[in-house]
Coordinates of C-alpha atoms in Angstrom, one line a residue:
X5 CA -78.5 -32.4 38.2
X6 CA -77.4 -28.8 37.6
X7 CA -73.7 -28.2 37.8
X8 CA -72.4 -25.2 39.9
X9 CA -71.6 -22.2 37.8
X10 CA -67.9 -22.4 38.7
X11 CA -67.8 -26.0 37.6
X12 CA -69.5 -25.2 34.3
X13 CA -67.0 -22.4 33.6
X14 CA -64.1 -24.7 34.5
X15 CA -65.5 -27.3 32.1
X16 CA -65.9 -24.8 29.4
X17 CA -62.3 -23.6 29.8
X18 CA -61.1 -27.2 29.6
X19 CA -63.1 -27.8 26.5
X20 CA -61.7 -24.7 24.9
X21 CA -58.1 -25.7 25.8
X22 CA -58.7 -29.2 24.6
X23 CA -60.1 -28.0 21.3
X24 CA -57.1 -25.7 20.8
X25 CA -54.6 -28.4 21.7
X26 CA -56.1 -30.9 19.3
X27 CA -56.8 -28.4 16.5
X28 CA -53.6 -29.3 14.6
X29 CA -53.2 -33.1 14.3
X30 CA -49.8 -34.1 12.9
X31 CA -50.2 -35.9 9.6
X32 CA -48.0 -36.9 6.7
X33 CA -48.0 -33.3 5.3
X34 CA -46.3 -30.6 7.3
X35 CA -45.7 -27.0 6.2
X36 CA -42.4 -25.5 7.3
X37 CA -41.1 -22.0 6.6
X38 CA -39.9 -22.8 3.1
X39 CA -42.8 -25.0 1.9
X40 CA -44.8 -28.1 2.4
X41 CA -43.4 -31.6 3.1
X42 CA -44.9 -35.0 2.4
X43 CA -43.8 -38.0 4.5
X44 CA -44.6 -41.6 4.3
X45 CA -47.4 -43.0 6.5
X46 CA -46.7 -43.6 10.2
X47 CA -44.9 -46.8 11.0
X48 CA -46.3 -49.5 13.3
X49 CA -44.7 -47.6 16.2
X50 CA -46.5 -44.4 15.3
X51 CA -43.4 -42.6 14.1
X52 CA -43.5 -40.2 11.1
X53 CA -40.2 -39.6 9.3
X54 CA -39.6 -36.5 7.3
X55 CA -36.3 -36.9 5.4
X56 CA -34.1 -34.7 3.2
X57 CA -35.4 -31.4 4.4
X58 CA -33.3 -28.4 3.1
X59 CA -32.2 -26.3 6.0
X60 CA -30.0 -24.0 3.8
X61 CA -29.4 -23.3 0.2
X62 CA -27.1 -25.7 -1.6
X63 CA -23.5 -24.4 -0.9
X64 CA -22.5 -24.6 -4.6
X65 CA -21.1 -22.1 -7.1
X66 CA -20.6 -18.7 -5.5
X67 CA -22.0 -20.2 -2.2
X68 CA -19.1 -22.6 -1.8
X69 CA -17.1 -21.5 1.3
X70 CA -19.8 -19.1 2.4
X71 CA -22.0 -19.1 5.4
X72 CA -25.1 -21.2 4.9
X73 CA -28.0 -19.1 3.4
X74 CA -31.7 -19.7 4.2
X75 CA -33.3 -22.4 2.1
X76 CA -35.2 -21.0 -0.9
X77 CA -39.0 -21.6 -0.8
X78 CA -40.5 -24.3 -2.9
X79 CA -44.1 -24.2 -4.3
X80 CA -44.9 -27.9 -4.9
X81 CA -45.3 -30.4 -2.1
X82 CA -41.8 -31.7 -1.5
X83 CA -41.1 -35.5 -1.2
X84 CA -39.7 -36.1 2.3
X85 CA -39.5 -39.9 2.2
X86 CA -35.8 -40.2 1.2
X87 CA -32.6 -38.9 2.7
X88 CA -30.8 -36.0 1.0
X89 CA -27.4 -36.3 -0.6
X90 CA -24.5 -37.1 1.6
X91 CA -21.7 -34.4 1.8
X92 CA -18.5 -35.2 0.0
X93 CA -16.2 -37.4 2.1
X94 CA -12.4 -36.7 2.6
X95 CA -11.8 -40.3 3.8
X96 CA -10.4 -42.3 1.0
X97 CA -11.7 -45.6 2.5
X98 CA -15.3 -44.4 2.9
X99 CA -17.4 -47.2 1.3
X100 CA -20.6 -46.9 3.3
X101 CA -23.6 -47.3 1.1
X102 CA -26.2 -44.5 0.9
X103 CA -27.5 -41.6 -1.2
X104 CA -25.1 -39.9 -3.7
X105 CA -22.3 -37.7 -2.4
X106 CA -22.6 -34.2 -3.5
X107 CA -21.7 -30.6 -2.6
X108 CA -25.5 -30.1 -2.4
X109 CA -26.0 -31.8 0.9
X110 CA -27.4 -29.4 3.5
X111 CA -30.5 -31.3 4.6
X112 CA -31.9 -32.6 7.9
X113 CA -34.3 -35.3 9.0
X114 CA -37.1 -35.2 11.6
X115 CA -38.7 -38.2 13.3
X116 CA -41.8 -37.6 15.4
X117 CA -44.5 -39.8 17.1
X118 CA -46.5 -36.8 18.2
X119 CA -50.2 -37.0 17.5
X120 CA -50.6 -33.3 17.6
X121 CA -48.4 -30.2 16.9
X122 CA -49.3 -28.8 20.3
X123 CA -47.5 -31.6 22.3
X124 CA -44.2 -29.8 22.8
X125 CA -42.1 -33.0 23.1
X126 CA -38.4 -32.6 24.0
X127 CA -36.1 -32.3 20.9
X128 CA -32.9 -34.1 20.4
X129 CA -30.5 -33.0 17.7
X130 CA -27.8 -35.5 16.7
X131 CA -24.4 -34.5 15.2
X132 CA -22.6 -37.4 13.5
X133 CA -19.0 -38.2 14.0
X134 CA -16.2 -38.8 11.4
X135 CA -13.3 -36.5 12.4
X136 CA -15.0 -33.6 10.5
X137 CA -13.9 -35.5 7.4
X138 CA -16.6 -38.0 6.6
X139 CA -20.0 -39.3 7.8
X140 CA -23.7 -38.5 7.0
X141 CA -27.1 -38.5 8.7
X142 CA -28.2 -41.2 6.2
X143 CA -26.2 -43.9 8.0
X144 CA -28.4 -46.7 9.4
X145 CA -26.8 -46.4 12.8
X146 CA -28.2 -42.8 13.1
X147 CA -31.8 -43.7 12.4
X148 CA -33.9 -41.5 14.7
X149 CA -36.9 -43.7 14.8
X150 CA -36.2 -45.7 18.0
X151 CA -35.7 -42.6 20.1
X152 CA -38.7 -40.9 18.6
X153 CA -40.9 -43.9 19.3
X154 CA -40.0 -43.4 23.0
X155 CA -41.3 -39.8 23.1
X156 CA -38.7 -37.3 21.8
X157 CA -38.5 -35.5 18.5
X158 CA -35.3 -36.6 16.8
X159 CA -33.4 -34.5 14.3
X160 CA -30.3 -35.6 12.4
X161 CA -28.4 -33.5 9.8
X162 CA -25.6 -33.3 7.3
X163 CA -22.9 -30.6 7.5
X164 CA -19.9 -29.9 5.3
X165 CA -16.7 -31.7 6.1
X166 CA -13.1 -31.8 5.0
X167 CA -11.8 -29.0 2.8
X168 CA -15.3 -28.0 1.7
X169 CA -16.3 -27.5 5.3
X170 CA -13.2 -26.1 7.0
X171 CA -11.0 -24.2 4.5
X172 CA -9.7 -20.9 6.0
X173 CA -8.1 -18.3 3.7
X174 CA -7.4 -14.6 3.8
X175 CA -9.5 -14.1 0.6
X176 CA -12.5 -15.8 2.2
X177 CA -12.2 -13.6 5.3
X178 CA -13.0 -10.6 3.1
X179 CA -16.4 -12.2 2.5
X180 CA -17.0 -13.3 6.1
X181 CA -15.4 -15.4 8.8
X182 CA -13.8 -18.4 7.1
X183 CA -12.6 -21.8 8.4
X184 CA -15.6 -23.3 10.1
X185 CA -18.4 -23.6 7.5
X186 CA -19.3 -27.1 8.9
X187 CA -19.9 -25.6 12.3
X188 CA -21.9 -22.7 10.7
X189 CA -24.0 -25.4 9.0
X190 CA -24.8 -27.0 12.4
X191 CA -25.8 -23.6 13.7
X192 CA -28.1 -23.0 10.7
X193 CA -29.7 -26.4 11.3
X194 CA -30.3 -25.4 15.0
X195 CA -31.9 -22.1 13.9
X196 CA -34.1 -24.1 11.5
X197 CA -35.1 -26.3 14.5
X198 CA -36.0 -23.3 16.6
X199 CA -38.1 -21.9 13.8
X200 CA -39.9 -25.0 12.6
X201 CA -39.8 -27.9 15.1
X202 CA -43.1 -26.9 16.8
X203 CA -44.8 -27.9 13.6
X204 CA -43.7 -31.5 14.3
X205 CA -44.9 -31.5 17.9
X206 CA -41.5 -30.4 19.3
X207 CA -40.6 -27.9 21.9
X208 CA -38.2 -25.3 20.6
X209 CA -37.5 -24.2 24.1
X210 CA -36.2 -27.7 25.1
X211 CA -33.5 -28.8 22.7
X212 CA -30.7 -31.2 23.6
X213 CA -27.7 -31.2 21.3
X214 CA -25.8 -34.5 21.3
X215 CA -23.2 -36.3 19.3
X216 CA -20.3 -38.7 19.3
X217 CA -16.6 -38.3 18.4
X218 CA -16.5 -35.3 16.0
X219 CA -20.1 -34.7 16.9
X220 CA -19.2 -34.5 20.6
X221 CA -16.3 -32.2 19.8
X222 CA -18.8 -30.0 18.0
X223 CA -21.1 -30.0 21.0
X224 CA -18.3 -28.8 23.2
X225 CA -17.1 -26.1 20.7
X226 CA -20.7 -24.8 20.3
X227 CA -21.2 -24.7 24.0
X228 CA -18.2 -22.3 24.1
X229 CA -19.5 -20.3 21.1
X230 CA -21.3 -16.9 21.5
X231 CA -23.1 -17.7 18.2
X232 CA -24.9 -20.7 19.6
X233 CA -26.5 -19.2 22.7
X234 CA -30.2 -19.9 23.0
X235 CA -30.2 -22.6 20.3
X236 CA -29.9 -25.5 22.6
X237 CA -30.6 -26.0 26.3
X238 CA -28.9 -29.3 27.3
X239 CA -25.8 -31.1 25.9
X240 CA -24.5 -34.7 25.6
X241 CA -21.0 -35.5 24.4
X242 CA -20.0 -39.1 23.7
X243 CA -16.2 -39.4 23.4
X244 CA -15.1 -35.9 22.6
X245 CA -14.9 -32.4 23.8
X246 CA -12.6 -29.7 22.5
X247 CA -10.7 -31.1 19.4
X248 CA -7.6 -31.3 21.5
X249 CA -4.9 -34.0 21.1
X250 CA -1.3 -35.1 21.3
X251 CA -0.4 -32.0 19.2
X252 CA -2.0 -29.6 21.5
X253 CA -5.2 -27.5 20.9
X254 CA -7.0 -27.0 17.6
X255 CA -5.4 -24.9 15.0
X256 CA -4.9 -21.2 15.6
X257 CA -6.3 -18.4 13.3
X258 CA -3.0 -18.0 11.5
X259 CA -2.2 -21.7 11.2
X260 CA -5.5 -22.4 9.6
X261 CA -5.0 -19.6 7.0
X262 CA -1.4 -20.8 6.3
X263 CA -2.9 -24.3 5.6
X264 CA -5.5 -22.7 3.3
X265 CA -2.9 -20.6 1.3
X266 CA -0.7 -23.7 0.9
X267 CA -3.6 -25.7 -0.3
X268 CA -4.5 -23.2 -3.0
X269 CA -0.9 -23.1 -4.1
X270 CA -0.7 -26.9 -4.2
X271 CA -3.8 -27.3 -6.3
X272 CA -2.1 -24.9 -8.8
X273 CA -4.8 -22.2 -9.1
X274 CA -4.1 -18.5 -8.7
X275 CA -6.9 -17.7 -6.2
X276 CA -9.9 -18.9 -4.2
X277 CA -12.1 -17.6 -7.0
X278 CA -10.4 -20.0 -9.4
X279 CA -10.7 -22.8 -6.8
X280 CA -14.5 -22.2 -6.7
X281 CA -14.6 -22.7 -10.4
X282 CA -13.3 -26.3 -10.1
X283 CA -15.6 -29.2 -9.7
X284 CA -16.3 -30.0 -6.1
X285 CA -15.1 -33.6 -6.5
X286 CA -11.7 -32.3 -7.8
X287 CA -11.3 -29.9 -4.8
X288 CA -12.3 -32.6 -2.4
X289 CA -9.9 -35.2 -4.0
X290 CA -7.0 -32.7 -3.5
X291 CA -7.4 -33.0 0.3
X292 CA -7.7 -36.7 1.0
X293 CA -7.5 -38.3 4.4
X294 CA -7.2 -41.8 6.0
X295 CA -6.8 -43.3 9.4
X296 CA -3.0 -43.1 9.3
X297 CA -3.2 -39.3 9.4
X298 CA -3.9 -37.1 12.5
X299 CA -7.1 -35.2 11.5
X300 CA -6.1 -32.3 13.8
X301 CA -2.8 -31.6 12.1
X302 CA -2.9 -33.1 8.6
X303 CA -6.4 -32.2 7.4
X304 CA -9.0 -29.5 7.3
X305 CA -10.9 -29.4 10.5
X306 CA -12.2 -26.8 13.1
X307 CA -9.9 -23.9 13.9
X308 CA -10.0 -20.7 15.9
X309 CA -11.8 -18.4 13.4
X310 CA -12.5 -15.6 15.9
X311 CA -16.2 -15.9 15.2
X312 CA -17.8 -19.4 15.8
X313 CA -14.7 -20.3 17.8
X314 CA -13.4 -17.0 19.2
X315 CA -10.6 -18.7 21.1
X316 CA -9.5 -22.2 22.1
X317 CA -12.8 -23.8 23.5
X318 CA -11.1 -25.3 26.6
X319 CA -9.8 -21.8 27.5
X320 CA -13.3 -20.4 27.4
X321 CA -14.5 -23.1 29.7
X322 CA -11.7 -22.4 32.1
X323 CA -12.8 -18.8 32.3
X324 CA -16.5 -19.7 32.7
X325 CA -17.6 -18.2 29.3
X326 CA -19.4 -21.3 28.1
X327 CA -23.2 -22.0 28.2
X328 CA -24.4 -22.8 31.7
X329 CA -26.5 -25.8 30.9
X330 CA -26.9 -29.4 32.0
X331 CA -24.3 -31.8 30.5
X332 CA -23.8 -35.6 30.1
X333 CA -20.3 -36.6 28.8
X334 CA -18.2 -39.7 28.9
X335 CA -15.7 -41.9 27.2
X336 CA -15.4 -45.6 26.3
X337 CA -13.1 -48.2 27.9
X338 CA -11.1 -48.8 24.7
X339 CA -11.0 -45.4 23.0
X340 CA -7.6 -46.2 21.6
X341 CA -8.9 -48.9 19.2
X342 CA -8.9 -46.7 16.0
X343 CA -6.3 -44.1 17.3
X344 CA -3.2 -46.1 17.9
X345 CA -1.2 -44.0 15.5
X346 CA -2.2 -40.8 17.2
X347 CA -0.3 -41.5 20.4
X348 CA 3.4 -41.8 21.2
X349 CA 5.8 -43.9 19.1
X350 CA 6.3 -47.3 20.7
X351 CA 8.1 -49.8 18.5
X352 CA 10.3 -50.3 21.5
X353 CA 10.0 -49.4 25.2
X354 CA 13.0 -47.1 24.8
X355 CA 11.4 -45.2 21.9
X356 CA 8.2 -44.8 24.0
X357 CA 10.2 -43.5 27.0
X358 CA 12.1 -41.1 24.8
X359 CA 9.0 -39.7 23.2
X360 CA 7.4 -39.2 26.6
X361 CA 10.5 -37.3 27.8
X362 CA 10.2 -35.0 24.7
X363 CA 6.6 -34.4 25.3
X364 CA 6.4 -34.0 29.0
X365 CA 9.9 -33.1 30.0
X366 CA 12.6 -35.3 31.7
X367 CA 11.6 -33.9 35.1
X368 CA 8.1 -35.3 34.7
X369 CA 9.1 -38.6 33.0
X370 CA 9.1 -40.7 36.2
X371 CA 5.6 -39.5 37.0
X372 CA 4.5 -40.4 33.5
X373 CA 6.0 -43.9 33.6
X374 CA 4.4 -44.5 36.9
X375 CA 1.0 -44.1 35.2
X376 CA 2.0 -45.5 31.8
X377 CA 4.7 -48.1 32.7
X378 CA 7.2 -49.2 30.0
X379 CA 9.6 -51.7 31.6
X380 CA 9.6 -53.8 28.5
X381 CA 8.3 -53.7 24.9
X382 CA 5.0 -55.4 25.8
X383 CA 4.3 -53.1 28.7
X384 CA 5.2 -50.1 26.6
X385 CA 2.8 -51.2 23.9
X386 CA -0.1 -51.5 26.3
X387 CA 0.7 -48.1 27.9
X388 CA 1.0 -46.5 24.5
X389 CA -2.5 -47.8 23.6
X390 CA -3.9 -46.5 26.9
X391 CA -2.2 -43.1 26.4
X392 CA -3.6 -42.8 22.9
X393 CA -7.1 -43.3 24.2
X394 CA -6.5 -40.8 27.0
X395 CA -4.9 -38.0 24.9
X396 CA -7.3 -38.2 21.9
X397 CA -10.6 -38.7 23.8
X398 CA -10.6 -39.5 27.5
X399 CA -8.8 -36.7 29.2
X400 CA -10.5 -33.8 27.4
X401 CA -13.9 -35.4 27.9
X402 CA -13.2 -35.6 31.6
X403 CA -11.8 -32.1 31.6
X404 CA -15.0 -30.9 29.9
X405 CA -17.1 -32.4 32.7
X406 CA -14.9 -30.9 35.4
X407 CA -14.9 -27.4 33.9
X408 CA -18.7 -27.5 33.5
X409 CA -19.1 -28.8 37.0
X410 CA -17.1 -26.0 38.5
X411 CA -18.4 -23.1 36.5
X412 CA -21.6 -24.3 34.8
X413 CA -25.2 -23.6 35.8
X414 CA -26.6 -27.1 35.4
X415 CA -26.1 -30.6 36.8
X416 CA -23.2 -32.6 35.2
X417 CA -23.2 -36.4 34.7
X418 CA -20.1 -38.4 33.7
X419 CA -19.9 -41.9 32.5
X420 CA -17.5 -44.6 31.3
X421 CA -18.9 -47.1 28.7
X422 CA -17.5 -50.6 29.3
X423 CA -20.3 -52.9 27.9
X424 CA -19.2 -56.0 26.0
X425 CA -21.1 -59.0 24.6
X426 CA -20.8 -61.2 21.5
X427 CA -22.5 -58.4 19.6
X428 CA -19.9 -55.8 21.0
X429 CA -16.8 -57.8 22.0
X430 CA -14.7 -54.6 22.5
X431 CA -16.0 -51.4 24.2
X432 CA -14.1 -49.3 21.6
X433 CA -14.7 -45.8 20.2
X434 CA -18.1 -45.6 18.5
X435 CA -19.5 -48.9 19.8
X436 CA -21.8 -47.0 22.2
X437 CA -23.7 -45.3 19.4
X438 CA -26.0 -48.1 18.3
X439 CA -27.0 -48.6 22.0
X440 CA -27.8 -45.0 22.7
X441 CA -29.8 -44.5 19.4
X442 CA -31.4 -47.9 19.7
X443 CA -30.5 -48.9 16.2
X444 CA -28.2 -51.9 17.2
X445 CA -26.6 -51.9 13.7
X446 CA -23.6 -54.2 13.1
X447 CA -20.4 -53.1 14.9
X448 CA -18.2 -52.7 11.9
X449 CA -15.6 -50.6 13.7
X450 CA -14.5 -53.7 15.5
X451 CA -15.2 -56.1 12.7
X452 CA -18.2 -57.7 14.5
X453 CA -21.2 -58.8 12.6
X454 CA -22.8 -60.8 15.4
X455 CA -26.4 -59.8 15.7
X456 CA -27.7 -58.3 18.9
X457 CA -29.2 -60.5 21.6
X458 CA -31.9 -59.9 24.2
X459 CA -29.2 -58.6 26.7
X460 CA -28.0 -56.0 24.1
X461 CA -31.6 -54.8 23.5
X462 CA -32.2 -54.5 27.3
X463 CA -28.9 -52.6 27.8
X464 CA -29.8 -50.3 24.8
X465 CA -33.2 -49.6 26.4
X466 CA -31.5 -48.5 29.6
X467 CA -29.2 -46.1 27.8
X468 CA -32.0 -44.7 25.7
X469 CA -34.1 -44.1 28.8
X470 CA -31.2 -42.3 30.5
X471 CA -30.7 -40.0 27.5
X472 CA -34.4 -39.4 27.0
X473 CA -34.9 -38.5 30.7
X474 CA -32.0 -36.1 30.5
X475 CA -33.5 -34.5 27.4
X476 CA -36.8 -34.1 29.2
X477 CA -35.6 -32.5 32.4
X478 CA -31.8 -32.4 32.6
X479 CA -31.6 -35.5 34.9
X480 CA -31.0 -39.1 33.4
X481 CA -32.6 -40.8 36.4
X482 CA -36.1 -42.3 36.3
X483 CA -38.2 -45.2 37.6
X484 CA -36.6 -48.7 37.2
X485 CA -33.1 -47.3 36.2
X486 CA -29.9 -47.8 38.3
X487 CA -29.3 -44.5 40.1
X488 CA -26.8 -42.1 38.3
X489 CA -25.4 -39.5 40.7
X490 CA -24.4 -36.1 39.5
X491 CA -20.6 -35.5 39.3
X492 CA -19.1 -34.0 42.4
X493 CA -15.5 -33.4 43.6
X494 CA -15.4 -37.1 44.5
X495 CA -15.0 -37.9 40.8
X496 CA -17.7 -40.6 40.7
X497 CA -18.9 -41.5 37.2
X498 CA -21.5 -44.0 36.0
X499 CA -20.1 -47.2 34.7
X500 CA -22.3 -48.3 31.7
X501 CA -21.4 -51.9 31.4
X502 CA -22.6 -55.4 32.3
X503 CA -23.2 -53.9 35.7
X504 CA -24.4 -50.3 35.7
X505 CA -23.2 -48.5 38.8
X506 CA -21.4 -45.4 40.0
X507 CA -17.7 -45.7 40.7
X508 CA -14.8 -43.4 41.3
X509 CA -13.2 -42.6 37.9
X510 CA -10.6 -45.3 37.5
X511 CA -8.5 -43.1 35.1
X512 CA -8.6 -40.0 37.1
X513 CA -4.8 -40.0 38.0
X514 CA -3.9 -40.4 34.3
X515 CA -6.3 -37.6 33.3
X516 CA -5.0 -35.3 36.0
X517 CA -1.5 -35.8 34.9
X518 CA -2.3 -34.7 31.3
X519 CA -4.5 -31.9 32.6
X520 CA -1.6 -30.6 34.7
X521 CA 0.0 -29.4 31.4
X522 CA -3.0 -27.2 30.5
X523 CA -2.5 -23.5 31.1
X524 CA -5.8 -21.7 31.5
X525 CA -7.4 -24.8 30.1
X526 CA -5.2 -24.9 27.0
X527 CA -2.7 -27.7 26.2
X528 CA 0.8 -26.6 25.2
X529 CA 1.2 -25.3 21.7
X530 CA 4.8 -26.6 21.7
X531 CA 3.3 -30.0 21.3
X532 CA 2.5 -29.1 17.7
X533 CA 6.1 -29.9 16.7
X534 CA 6.1 -33.4 18.2
X535 CA 5.8 -36.0 15.5

């Protein structure tokens, strides 16, 4: 039987398209802009892992406290089977195992189950947390394999933290904008993704930036940054938004430089040039941090540098100057668990009431105590914990959602994570991460080493599906999943718990009280002086 001429032409075109689409199978060797990479063979789930890929030159010697420079080319095939060095940690209690800590740490990792480079799978870029003071992409809980096995290209990365990542100083400003080198690293990694991810079967035009804690704060700050435009197209923030807190917004331009000048003087060297000559470990050790310290006021962290962060991020959202993209953001039920010392003093109910009067004014004290009652010491203690979770994480995450809903250009989805089980007995800060990433690693933050059960794996699969659906098309909903409505003025958020369902935000009144002190989106700077 002879086919009609139109059918033969259509068949020929399909054959040509098919040949073109299958012309570049994805194997264990991939050439990126700087050279060729060699990964280990695919796992049983079909995922290839390319680890320790330099996305910038090592920020050592004269490149310490400079903007990340493009990675130099390599000529030999580069081993991509192991994670790169972790960045130096400012946290004195950081004992997590992993690769060596080094100033030479600007690498990223790519997981892909694509069979062919033409597939154009959605890309998800993960920013780790750690208060901008510790953490690395080599942590087992951040393994990108489970999400990649479900159809996305996963990217994780290291970025400079602590004093090596966030020192601001007038001398450094003469070389370029100083203060937010860690955020500049994140932007450099996103530019690398845009230039190279298609070689792994990813779509550079469909990138979702997501992170938790400091990683979520970074997502919010980059959404407000002119330097990030076009580098990602959807955003997910888990427990964080603007780096606000009890002491007001993030540091100003002048405050950050005063901190830097004081640090150089304290180290006892005459200049930044002399500081660069010191071993990185010595510089890092001179700016230690632990969980008794507020990372926003006692450590090196993001500040208004008039470049990456041109002004307080919440203020830019209030004026509608942020990226107009789809957003998922939410908070956990017990955010206060690691942040008790970042709230109000509460050794007694009277101390708590007095501190609240100082912070909010005596004329608003009755309103505050209606929301955070303190009739006796036990009640004050419970209210202090709730307030710590609200002021450090909850309110600003909700405010981020509300501002994006009112002025953004994409759908907005809010959630509250409440899930508990023997594996996760407290829905504290960070406990959502192993579920979202599908790693189900031990919940050390709450001292739980109980292994996950079938119900935990099923819950994780639901969250992964929500996140992947959102990365694909900006909507978490899909077949077989409980319906998640977009956020409207009713304030309904998705409860991610034993029962997954939409509910009116149960903390809305508390969040609205705190938000009432924002002026043009910005919390009072006078809060800086409150101990």
